[in-house]
Tab-separated table of C-alpha atoms (C1' of nucleotides) in Angstrom:
chain	number	residue	atom	x	y	z
A	824	MET	CA	-127.080	218.707	109.205
A	825	ALA	CA	-125.035	216.643	111.021
A	826	LYS	CA	-123.133	213.779	109.240
A	827	LYS	CA	-121.302	210.416	110.536
A	828	THR	CA	-117.776	211.045	110.695
A	829	ASN	CA	-116.374	207.165	111.801
A	830	ILE	CA	-115.835	205.887	108.009
A	831	ILE	CA	-113.581	203.097	109.006
A	832	GLU	CA	-113.425	202.166	112.493
A	833	ASP	CA	-117.141	202.249	112.363
A	834	HIS	CA	-117.828	199.108	114.780
A	835	SER	CA	-119.736	201.493	116.937
A	836	THR	CA	-123.216	203.001	116.346
A	837	GLU	CA	-123.848	202.084	112.517
A	838	GLU	CA	-122.629	198.948	112.815
A	839	LYS	CA	-124.872	198.433	115.806
A	840	ILE	CA	-127.865	199.767	114.101
A	841	LYS	CA	-127.510	197.204	111.427
A	842	GLN	CA	-126.668	194.404	113.712
A	843	ALA	CA	-129.831	195.099	115.799
A	844	ALA	CA	-131.775	195.545	112.523
A	845	ARG	CA	-130.872	192.237	111.260
A	846	LYS	CA	-131.973	190.612	114.521
A	847	ILE	CA	-135.528	192.408	114.320
A	848	PHE	CA	-135.876	191.912	110.849
A	849	THR	CA	-135.106	188.212	110.334
A	850	GLN	CA	-137.162	187.818	113.855
A	851	LYS	CA	-140.348	189.596	112.661
A	852	GLY	CA	-139.953	190.191	108.844
A	853	TYR	CA	-140.282	193.572	106.963
A	854	ALA	CA	-143.678	194.536	107.834
A	855	ALA	CA	-143.873	193.405	111.319
A	856	ALA	CA	-140.435	194.803	112.196
A	857	ARG	CA	-140.899	198.578	114.091
A	858	THR	CA	-138.000	200.994	113.918
A	859	ARG	CA	-138.669	201.986	117.450
A	860	ASP	CA	-137.883	198.290	118.247
A	861	ILE	CA	-134.985	198.380	116.232
A	862	ALA	CA	-133.588	201.473	117.975
A	863	GLU	CA	-134.224	200.106	121.553
A	864	GLU	CA	-132.365	196.705	120.660
A	865	ALA	CA	-129.589	198.832	119.355
A	866	GLY	CA	-129.504	200.809	122.429
A	867	ILE	CA	-129.913	203.948	120.704
A	868	ASN	CA	-133.107	206.049	119.972
A	869	LEU	CA	-135.662	206.567	117.063
A	870	ALA	CA	-133.843	209.989	115.997
A	871	LEU	CA	-130.459	208.692	115.582
A	872	LEU	CA	-131.748	205.784	113.426
A	873	ASN	CA	-133.365	208.021	111.034
A	874	TYR	CA	-130.206	210.196	111.295
A	875	TYR	CA	-127.709	207.068	110.109
A	876	PHE	CA	-130.633	205.550	107.429
A	877	ARG	CA	-132.789	207.859	105.830
A	878	SER	CA	-135.587	205.510	106.273
A	879	LYS	CA	-136.744	202.136	107.521
A	880	GLU	CA	-136.413	200.669	103.495
A	881	LYS	CA	-133.359	202.050	103.221
A	882	LEU	CA	-131.791	200.081	106.205
A	883	PHE	CA	-133.856	197.219	105.345
A	884	ASP	CA	-131.989	197.187	101.772
A	885	MET	CA	-128.649	197.573	103.558
A	886	VAL	CA	-129.186	194.827	105.840
A	887	MET	CA	-130.905	192.739	103.149
A	888	GLY	CA	-128.232	193.048	100.450
A	889	GLU	CA	-125.827	191.927	103.166
A	890	GLN	CA	-127.556	188.814	104.091
A	891	MET	CA	-127.924	187.848	100.109
A	892	GLN	CA	-124.302	188.382	99.777
A	893	GLN	CA	-123.448	186.287	102.519
A	894	PHE	CA	-125.618	183.434	101.433
A	895	ILE	CA	-124.106	183.728	98.034
A	896	ARG	CA	-120.390	184.093	98.545
A	897	GLY	CA	-120.029	180.542	100.317
A	898	MET	CA	-121.622	179.384	96.772
A	899	ARG	CA	-119.555	181.191	94.640
A	900	GLY	CA	-116.090	179.362	95.468
A	901	VAL	CA	-117.860	175.689	95.493
A	902	PHE	CA	-120.052	175.970	92.367
A	903	HIS	CA	-117.320	176.928	89.763
A	904	ASN	CA	-114.365	175.337	91.253
A	905	GLU	CA	-113.360	172.606	88.681
A	906	ASP	CA	-111.159	170.712	90.923
A	907	LYS	CA	-112.895	168.975	93.493
A	908	THR	CA	-115.323	166.176	93.229
A	909	LEU	CA	-118.928	166.666	93.170
A	910	ILE	CA	-118.979	164.783	96.856
A	911	GLN	CA	-116.241	166.943	98.041
A	912	LYS	CA	-118.078	169.839	97.151
A	913	VAL	CA	-121.412	168.454	98.817
A	914	THR	CA	-119.364	168.130	101.804
A	915	GLU	CA	-117.888	171.687	101.575
A	916	MET	CA	-121.402	173.399	101.100
A	917	ALA	CA	-122.811	171.157	103.974
A	918	ASP	CA	-120.136	172.125	106.208
A	919	ASN	CA	-120.461	175.991	105.353
A	920	TYR	CA	-123.820	176.261	105.301
A	921	ILE	CA	-124.860	174.277	108.391
A	922	GLU	CA	-121.971	176.166	110.142
A	923	LEU	CA	-123.429	179.610	108.865
A	924	LEU	CA	-127.362	178.590	109.818
A	925	LYS	CA	-126.162	177.499	113.395
A	926	ALA	CA	-125.248	180.924	113.925
A	927	ASN	CA	-128.366	182.901	111.993
A	928	PRO	CA	-130.940	180.007	112.108
A	929	ASP	CA	-133.789	182.748	110.986
A	930	LEU	CA	-131.580	183.525	108.166
A	931	PRO	CA	-133.394	181.118	105.071
A	932	ILE	CA	-137.046	181.871	106.247
A	933	PHE	CA	-136.268	185.505	106.491
A	934	VAL	CA	-134.760	185.512	103.126
A	935	LEU	CA	-137.297	183.323	101.346
A	936	SER	CA	-140.039	184.960	103.089
A	937	GLU	CA	-138.920	188.770	101.477
A	938	ILE	CA	-138.468	187.166	98.090
A	939	ARG	CA	-141.679	185.694	98.399
A	940	ALA	CA	-143.402	188.762	99.360
A	941	ASN	CA	-141.572	191.080	96.943
A	942	PRO	CA	-140.424	188.984	93.698
A	943	GLU	CA	-139.975	191.999	91.513
A	944	LYS	CA	-137.362	193.484	94.038
A	945	PHE	CA	-135.195	190.707	94.048
A	946	ALA	CA	-135.511	189.535	90.136
A	947	ALA	CA	-133.212	192.358	89.457
A	948	LYS	CA	-130.491	191.534	92.354
A	949	MET	CA	-130.816	187.749	91.059
A	950	ASN	CA	-127.114	187.240	90.124
A	951	VAL	CA	-127.841	183.983	92.046
A	952	LYS	CA	-128.703	182.780	88.762
A	953	SER	CA	-125.520	183.718	86.987
A	954	VAL	CA	-123.600	181.886	89.728
A	955	ILE	CA	-125.095	178.469	89.788
A	956	ALA	CA	-127.177	177.651	86.744
A	957	ASN	CA	-124.275	176.714	83.888
A	958	SER	CA	-121.717	176.526	87.020
A	959	HIS	CA	-119.152	173.861	86.941
A	960	PHE	CA	-120.884	171.934	89.832
A	961	MET	CA	-124.254	171.734	87.914
A	962	LYS	CA	-122.361	170.079	84.939
A	963	GLN	CA	-121.176	167.637	87.543
A	964	ILE	CA	-124.415	166.644	88.766
A	965	ALA	CA	-126.125	166.209	84.875
A	966	GLU	CA	-122.825	164.284	84.008
A	967	GLU	CA	-123.902	161.831	87.050
A	968	THR	CA	-127.592	161.467	85.892
A	969	LYS	CA	-127.119	161.437	82.205
A	970	GLY	CA	-130.046	162.308	81.339
A	971	LYS	CA	-132.124	160.432	83.718
A	972	LEU	CA	-133.375	163.572	85.880
A	973	HIS	CA	-133.073	167.235	85.657
A	974	PRO	CA	-130.185	168.131	87.431
A	975	ILE	CA	-132.172	170.970	89.553
A	976	HIS	CA	-133.681	167.866	91.333
A	977	PHE	CA	-130.250	167.295	93.232
A	978	LEU	CA	-130.069	171.037	93.892
A	979	MET	CA	-133.582	170.915	95.536
A	980	ASN	CA	-132.271	167.844	97.397
A	981	ILE	CA	-129.073	169.237	98.800
A	982	MET	CA	-130.745	172.386	99.673
A	983	GLY	CA	-133.540	170.885	101.396
A	984	LEU	CA	-131.475	168.390	103.365
A	985	VAL	CA	-129.273	171.324	104.384
A	986	VAL	CA	-132.051	174.163	104.756
A	987	PHE	CA	-135.148	172.460	105.615
A	988	PRO	CA	-134.315	171.480	109.225
A	989	PHE	CA	-133.536	175.053	110.085
A	990	ILE	CA	-136.858	176.532	108.582
A	991	ALA	CA	-138.790	174.114	110.157
A	992	SER	CA	-137.020	173.716	113.321
A	993	PRO	CA	-139.276	175.169	115.962
A	994	LEU	CA	-141.624	172.381	114.427
A	995	LEU	CA	-139.152	169.791	114.735
A	996	LYS	CA	-137.809	170.926	118.154
A	997	THR	CA	-141.468	170.294	119.166
A	998	ILE	CA	-142.076	166.690	117.830
A	999	GLY	CA	-138.382	165.757	118.645
A	1000	ASN	CA	-138.654	166.996	122.154
A	1001	LEU	CA	-135.168	168.516	121.449
A	1002	LYS	CA	-133.283	171.046	123.284
A	1003	HIS	CA	-131.762	173.936	121.307
A	1004	SER	CA	-128.065	172.148	121.803
A	1005	GLU	CA	-129.597	168.863	121.011
A	1006	PHE	CA	-131.121	170.261	117.424
A	1007	ASN	CA	-127.692	171.361	117.183
A	1008	ASN	CA	-125.909	168.439	117.440
A	1009	LEU	CA	-128.179	166.439	114.761
A	1010	MET	CA	-127.268	169.633	112.666
A	1011	GLU	CA	-123.364	168.621	113.341
A	1012	GLU	CA	-124.336	164.791	112.179
A	1013	ARG	CA	-125.750	165.786	109.080
A	1014	LYS	CA	-122.694	167.275	108.021
A	1015	LYS	CA	-121.369	163.725	107.544
A	1016	MET	CA	-124.555	162.098	106.663
A	1017	ILE	CA	-125.517	164.817	103.858
A	1018	PRO	CA	-122.939	163.680	101.299
A	1019	ILE	CA	-123.503	160.117	102.055
A	1020	TRP	CA	-127.099	160.623	101.521
A	1021	ILE	CA	-126.387	162.196	98.247
A	1022	LYS	CA	-124.114	159.811	97.014
A	1023	ALA	CA	-126.761	157.277	97.537
A	1024	MET	CA	-129.330	159.328	95.876
A	1025	LEU	CA	-127.369	159.496	93.039
A	1026	LYS	CA	-126.888	156.022	92.606
A	1027	ALA	CA	-130.309	155.193	93.413
A	1028	LYS	CA	-132.789	154.339	90.418
B	561	MET	CA	-177.340	194.185	115.963
B	562	ALA	CA	-177.361	192.458	112.896
B	563	LYS	CA	-175.981	188.702	112.638
B	564	LYS	CA	-175.382	186.560	109.523
B	565	THR	CA	-178.211	184.173	109.147
B	566	ASN	CA	-176.985	181.367	106.435
B	567	ILE	CA	-175.813	179.034	108.785
B	568	ILE	CA	-175.505	175.788	106.894
B	569	GLU	CA	-175.551	176.701	102.793
B	570	ASP	CA	-172.707	179.735	103.789
B	571	HIS	CA	-170.966	179.113	100.409
B	572	SER	CA	-171.334	182.764	99.893
B	573	THR	CA	-170.098	185.649	102.068
B	574	GLU	CA	-168.416	184.477	104.952
B	575	GLU	CA	-166.606	181.650	102.654
B	576	LYS	CA	-165.783	184.237	100.280
B	577	ILE	CA	-164.163	185.946	103.145
B	578	LYS	CA	-161.949	183.377	104.286
B	579	GLN	CA	-160.985	182.410	100.768
B	580	ALA	CA	-159.702	186.038	100.302
B	581	ALA	CA	-158.220	185.821	103.768
B	582	ARG	CA	-156.286	183.146	103.124
B	583	LYS	CA	-154.854	184.074	100.007
B	584	ILE	CA	-154.161	187.667	101.154
B	585	PHE	CA	-152.603	186.379	104.318
B	586	THR	CA	-150.596	183.702	102.888
B	587	GLN	CA	-149.360	185.728	100.231
B	588	LYS	CA	-148.320	188.579	102.485
B	589	GLY	CA	-148.023	187.268	106.068
B	590	TYR	CA	-150.177	188.515	108.897
B	591	ALA	CA	-148.436	191.913	109.369
B	592	ALA	CA	-148.408	192.963	105.836
B	593	ALA	CA	-151.926	192.073	104.900
B	594	ARG	CA	-154.536	195.162	105.222
B	595	THR	CA	-157.978	194.202	105.911
B	596	ARG	CA	-159.067	196.570	103.220
B	597	ASP	CA	-157.160	194.308	100.724
B	598	ILE	CA	-158.869	191.472	102.192
B	599	ALA	CA	-162.222	193.120	101.859
B	600	GLU	CA	-161.493	194.064	98.119
B	601	GLU	CA	-160.310	190.714	97.371
B	602	ALA	CA	-163.412	189.021	98.690
B	603	GLY	CA	-165.522	191.810	96.595
B	604	ILE	CA	-166.970	193.007	99.465
B	605	ASN	CA	-166.351	195.847	101.729
B	606	LEU	CA	-164.326	196.795	105.066
B	607	ALA	CA	-167.593	197.541	107.075
B	608	LEU	CA	-168.797	193.704	106.302
B	609	LEU	CA	-165.782	192.074	106.872
B	610	ASN	CA	-165.865	193.400	110.659
B	611	TYR	CA	-169.518	192.457	110.668
B	612	TYR	CA	-168.747	188.758	110.182
B	613	PHE	CA	-165.585	188.575	111.826
B	614	ARG	CA	-164.961	190.703	114.766
B	615	SER	CA	-161.455	191.405	114.415
B	616	LYS	CA	-158.362	191.262	111.615
B	617	GLU	CA	-156.935	188.684	113.928
B	618	LYS	CA	-159.918	186.620	114.753
B	619	LEU	CA	-160.316	186.250	110.704
B	620	PHE	CA	-156.554	185.432	110.787
B	621	ASP	CA	-156.790	182.863	113.793
B	622	MET	CA	-160.102	181.190	111.904
B	623	VAL	CA	-158.193	180.660	108.822
B	624	MET	CA	-155.085	179.765	110.429
B	625	GLY	CA	-156.698	177.260	112.235
B	626	GLU	CA	-157.854	175.567	109.080
B	627	GLN	CA	-154.724	175.530	107.166
B	628	MET	CA	-152.681	173.983	110.145
B	629	GLN	CA	-155.411	171.252	110.201
B	630	GLN	CA	-155.219	170.834	106.907
B	631	PHE	CA	-151.622	170.174	107.175
B	632	ILE	CA	-152.142	167.633	109.771
B	633	ARG	CA	-154.980	165.785	108.012
B	634	GLY	CA	-152.917	164.132	105.583
B	635	MET	CA	-150.484	163.258	108.387
B	636	ARG	CA	-152.722	161.341	111.203
B	637	GLY	CA	-153.594	158.609	108.627
B	638	VAL	CA	-150.550	157.688	107.298
B	639	PHE	CA	-148.699	158.057	110.609
B	640	HIS	CA	-150.993	155.599	112.514
B	641	ASN	CA	-151.519	153.241	110.009
B	642	GLU	CA	-149.944	149.827	110.951
B	643	ASP	CA	-150.606	147.768	107.660
B	644	LYS	CA	-148.493	149.539	105.195
B	645	THR	CA	-144.608	149.341	104.890
B	646	LEU	CA	-142.294	152.415	105.678
B	647	ILE	CA	-141.906	153.147	101.878
B	648	GLN	CA	-145.454	153.020	101.132
B	649	LYS	CA	-146.362	155.600	103.436
B	650	VAL	CA	-143.212	157.383	102.079
B	651	THR	CA	-145.003	157.428	98.477
B	652	GLU	CA	-148.414	158.389	100.059
B	653	MET	CA	-147.015	161.008	101.966
B	654	ALA	CA	-145.426	162.395	98.763
B	655	ASP	CA	-148.213	161.935	96.822
B	656	ASN	CA	-150.303	163.590	98.897
B	657	TYR	CA	-148.380	166.813	99.966
B	658	ILE	CA	-147.147	167.213	96.698
B	659	GLU	CA	-150.641	167.490	95.461
B	660	LEU	CA	-151.755	169.558	98.132
B	661	LEU	CA	-148.819	172.107	97.651
B	662	LYS	CA	-149.023	172.498	93.885
B	663	ALA	CA	-152.617	173.973	94.817
B	664	ASN	CA	-151.435	175.607	97.451
B	665	PRO	CA	-147.587	176.482	96.995
B	666	ASP	CA	-147.224	179.489	99.377
B	667	LEU	CA	-148.674	177.446	102.479
B	668	PRO	CA	-145.397	176.095	104.202
B	669	ILE	CA	-143.666	179.401	104.252
B	670	PHE	CA	-146.697	180.949	105.430
B	671	VAL	CA	-147.225	178.698	108.144
B	672	LEU	CA	-143.605	178.287	109.232
B	673	SER	CA	-143.116	182.136	108.883
B	674	GLU	CA	-145.945	182.535	111.596
B	675	ILE	CA	-144.918	179.994	113.757
B	676	ARG	CA	-141.362	181.468	114.069
B	677	ALA	CA	-143.057	185.076	114.575
B	678	ASN	CA	-145.400	183.686	117.142
B	679	PRO	CA	-143.923	180.705	118.831
B	680	GLU	CA	-146.033	180.684	121.965
B	681	LYS	CA	-149.239	181.045	120.037
B	682	PHE	CA	-148.705	177.877	118.319
B	683	ALA	CA	-147.392	175.899	121.543
B	684	ALA	CA	-150.765	175.470	122.701
B	685	LYS	CA	-152.285	174.140	119.331
B	686	MET	CA	-149.438	171.782	118.814
B	687	ASN	CA	-151.057	168.416	118.889
B	688	VAL	CA	-148.803	167.955	115.696
B	689	LYS	CA	-146.724	166.504	118.430
B	690	SER	CA	-148.922	164.020	120.011
B	691	VAL	CA	-149.852	162.959	115.784
B	692	ILE	CA	-146.128	162.458	115.209
B	693	ALA	CA	-144.333	161.600	117.954
B	694	ASN	CA	-144.419	157.732	119.123
B	695	SER	CA	-146.704	157.132	115.837
B	696	HIS	CA	-146.249	153.814	113.989
B	697	PHE	CA	-144.099	155.838	111.278
B	698	MET	CA	-141.749	157.323	113.784
B	699	LYS	CA	-141.121	153.423	114.999
B	700	GLN	CA	-141.382	152.049	111.426
B	701	ILE	CA	-138.119	154.684	111.035
B	702	ALA	CA	-136.361	153.856	114.162
B	703	GLU	CA	-136.444	150.047	113.583
B	704	GLU	CA	-134.439	150.644	109.668
B	705	THR	CA	-132.228	152.743	111.238
B	706	LYS	CA	-131.415	150.659	114.205
B	707	GLY	CA	-129.914	153.075	116.940
B	708	LYS	CA	-127.614	154.279	113.897
B	709	LEU	CA	-129.248	157.776	113.407
B	710	HIS	CA	-132.160	159.648	115.222
B	711	PRO	CA	-135.439	158.874	113.475
B	712	ILE	CA	-135.930	162.734	113.406
B	713	HIS	CA	-133.356	162.751	110.549
B	714	PHE	CA	-135.697	161.324	108.300
B	715	LEU	CA	-138.711	163.000	108.977
B	716	MET	CA	-136.325	166.057	108.357
B	717	ASN	CA	-135.310	164.404	105.051
B	718	ILE	CA	-138.709	163.387	103.683
B	719	MET	CA	-140.400	166.804	104.643
B	720	GLY	CA	-137.188	168.486	103.195
B	721	LEU	CA	-137.630	166.603	100.056
B	722	VAL	CA	-141.100	167.336	99.703
B	723	VAL	CA	-141.826	170.742	101.079
B	724	PHE	CA	-138.692	172.553	100.709
B	725	PRO	CA	-138.708	172.932	96.670
B	726	PHE	CA	-141.997	174.886	96.961
B	727	ILE	CA	-140.548	177.355	99.777
B	728	ALA	CA	-137.611	177.876	97.229
B	729	SER	CA	-139.681	177.910	94.100
B	730	PRO	CA	-139.150	181.651	93.343
B	731	LEU	CA	-135.467	181.048	93.614
B	732	LEU	CA	-135.410	177.655	91.990
B	733	LYS	CA	-137.655	178.696	89.118
B	734	THR	CA	-135.072	181.758	88.436
B	735	ILE	CA	-131.817	179.490	88.772
B	736	GLY	CA	-133.729	176.403	86.304
B	737	ASN	CA	-135.507	178.897	84.089
B	738	LEU	CA	-138.219	177.272	84.858
B	739	LYS	CA	-141.808	178.174	83.848
B	740	HIS	CA	-144.246	177.417	86.282
B	741	SER	CA	-145.676	174.471	84.406
B	742	GLU	CA	-142.128	172.986	84.158
B	743	PHE	CA	-141.943	173.198	87.768
B	744	ASN	CA	-145.012	171.420	88.322
B	745	ASN	CA	-144.047	168.589	86.426
B	746	LEU	CA	-140.540	168.374	88.382
B	747	MET	CA	-142.633	168.047	91.234
B	748	GLU	CA	-144.516	165.284	89.521
B	749	GLU	CA	-141.320	163.578	89.232
B	750	ARG	CA	-140.538	163.984	92.559
B	751	LYS	CA	-143.650	161.975	93.858
B	752	LYS	CA	-142.116	158.747	91.808
B	753	MET	CA	-138.227	159.346	93.199
B	754	ILE	CA	-138.642	160.558	96.864
B	755	PRO	CA	-139.459	156.995	98.125
B	756	ILE	CA	-136.735	155.865	95.750
B	757	TRP	CA	-134.283	158.339	97.139
B	758	ILE	CA	-135.552	157.915	100.678
B	759	LYS	CA	-135.264	153.915	100.399
B	760	ALA	CA	-131.721	154.646	99.022
B	761	MET	CA	-130.748	156.567	102.236
B	762	LEU	CA	-131.880	154.483	104.600
B	763	LYS	CA	-129.745	151.680	103.384
B	764	ALA	CA	-126.606	154.219	102.910
B	765	LYS	CA	-123.955	154.464	105.554
C	1134	DA	C1'	-196.870	195.404	101.096
C	1135	DC	C1'	-194.365	194.644	105.111
C	1136	DT	C1'	-190.993	192.768	107.537
C	1137	DT	C1'	-186.290	191.113	108.341
C	1138	DG	C1'	-181.740	190.698	107.809
C	1139	DA	C1'	-177.581	191.401	104.719
C	1140	DT	C1'	-174.906	194.536	102.680
C	1141	DT	C1'	-173.279	199.245	101.335
C	1142	DT	C1'	-171.815	203.912	101.688
C	1143	DA	C1'	-169.703	207.171	103.717
C	1144	DA	C1'	-167.930	209.105	107.731
C	1145	DT	C1'	-165.200	209.199	111.362
C	1146	DC	C1'	-162.015	207.597	115.450
C	1147	DA	C1'	-158.164	206.004	118.035
C	1148	DT	C1'	-153.937	203.923	117.374
C	1149	DT	C1'	-150.018	202.979	115.709
C	1150	DT	C1'	-145.903	204.121	113.169
C	1151	DG	C1'	-142.443	206.156	110.238
C	1152	DA	C1'	-140.129	210.403	110.002
C	1153	DT	C1'	-138.792	215.049	111.225
C	1154	DT	C1'	-137.261	219.097	114.138
C	1155	DA	C1'	-135.300	222.075	117.081
C	1156	DA	C1'	-132.601	222.317	121.148
C	1157	DA	C1'	-129.922	220.687	124.698
C	1158	DT	C1'	-126.186	217.579	125.965
C	1159	DC	C1'	-122.072	214.988	125.851
C	1160	DA	C1'	-117.363	213.764	124.303
C	1161	DA	C1'	-113.205	214.115	122.006
C	1162	DA	C1'	-110.024	216.841	119.393
C	1163	DT	C1'	-107.567	221.271	118.798
D	1065	DA	C1'	-111.307	227.051	126.559
D	1066	DT	C1'	-113.526	226.220	122.129
D	1067	DT	C1'	-115.215	223.998	118.603
D	1068	DT	C1'	-117.238	220.133	116.353
D	1069	DG	C1'	-119.781	216.182	115.527
D	1070	DA	C1'	-122.459	212.484	117.832
D	1071	DT	C1'	-126.450	211.643	120.588
D	1072	DT	C1'	-130.182	212.256	123.244
D	1073	DT	C1'	-134.599	214.502	124.636
D	1074	DA	C1'	-139.293	215.634	123.906
D	1075	DA	C1'	-142.289	217.298	121.196
D	1076	DT	C1'	-144.672	216.919	116.620
D	1077	DC	C1'	-146.370	215.462	111.684
D	1078	DA	C1'	-148.678	212.817	108.779
D	1079	DA	C1'	-150.181	208.865	106.843
D	1080	DA	C1'	-151.802	203.875	107.274
D	1081	DT	C1'	-154.726	201.146	109.460
D	1082	DG	C1'	-157.667	198.465	112.046
D	1083	DA	C1'	-162.030	199.702	113.955
D	1084	DT	C1'	-167.051	201.399	114.594
D	1085	DT	C1'	-171.153	203.845	113.511
D	1086	DA	C1'	-175.534	205.311	111.622
D	1087	DA	C1'	-178.441	205.663	107.827
D	1088	DA	C1'	-179.821	203.907	103.261
D	1089	DT	C1'	-180.265	200.197	100.315
D	1090	DC	C1'	-181.460	195.485	98.492
D	1091	DA	C1'	-183.377	191.058	98.657
D	1092	DA	C1'	-185.886	187.354	100.013
D	1093	DG	C1'	-189.564	185.642	102.607
D	1094	DT	C1'	-194.233	186.053	104.406
DNA sequence: ACTTGATTTAATCATTTGATTAAATCAAAT
DNA sequence: ATTTGATTTAATCAAATGATTAAATCAAGT
């Protein structure tokens, strides 16, 4: 049995397959994705795909795991920092995530779809909870709202303002007659506006 | 060839199949949904399913079409009304949609996933654009923001605040340690808060 | 009782699709 | 030149799955 040899400088085939898999999986979702399409997208053949990753599911788990990590990575720093103000953190989150999502617009709907389709599988990997719940960030929110509202409302609000436009972008582009570049310009504007909006919402009553 | 006979009082088999299809399709998405599962869920057999709807795709189109209609139905009234204030309309939208989504929590991610997976198919059915773009509602928003921001920002904001929590609910429930009933209570709170928040955002600068 | 249409049962097809295998080829290192 | 591992080619499997069919059964209306 042959095995891959490049362990360090693996910028060739293995990574190429993972990139292709990421693209096809995020575009179509797990069930609709075809390993043949992934192989073609990667510029290799089906046999080699199964030679590197033993199965579709293994390949998916690999890609999915990395995507989730990417999703969480940006958070951890922000959520547990104890020096910055709430609004500073909101600004940082908006900046980071909008930048990430401009590059990977299908990421959220992919992640959220697969979680919905397979909740048990992700219940395990859900260190998300430990990252966010009881974070300094959540305490700051609780402080601002002082009992009036559940802090999770503002987590919903922030994420909703940042993420939702990307999830609904096909619809929004149609409604607003927006070219892709125009849509991205709007997202650029939102980097500035979201902290302002959140601030206003926190004060409102 | 046999054909169905109940045309008016069709509250039995055909509707039962559609309900089952709606459930399975929205839960798993088109690709992952199995016609066998739909038949089982409907309490009938595979042959009968194909006897009523000629194919999986036809069944899907039927269900999907109705779902889209449901999505748009609520809008049309609100968006073209010329008597109510902007905030009154936001209140009405939040009420209507949160109520709808409490009953069908998987609806948004299903609709948006399928649009993403198959944009061409829905480009045709997109009378959505005509319903929303150039509506009185959008003009009211444009008036409020007077050139400062693209009105679509506020459409994103309203929809994001209303819809996103349902899309991300598995995640949010985990993070917030929320039971389903507690989650729904929060959504109830949002009916009141979203108009207040939107008002605050419109004033903010 | 008879007819008619709805529904089931059971078997079967054809296609798609994930997976595997063996042999051939290619490229690079030794 | 030889060896070694990566990759291709081509063929094939087995399972899942959408679809179809024929015959039997059931229920309701006449």
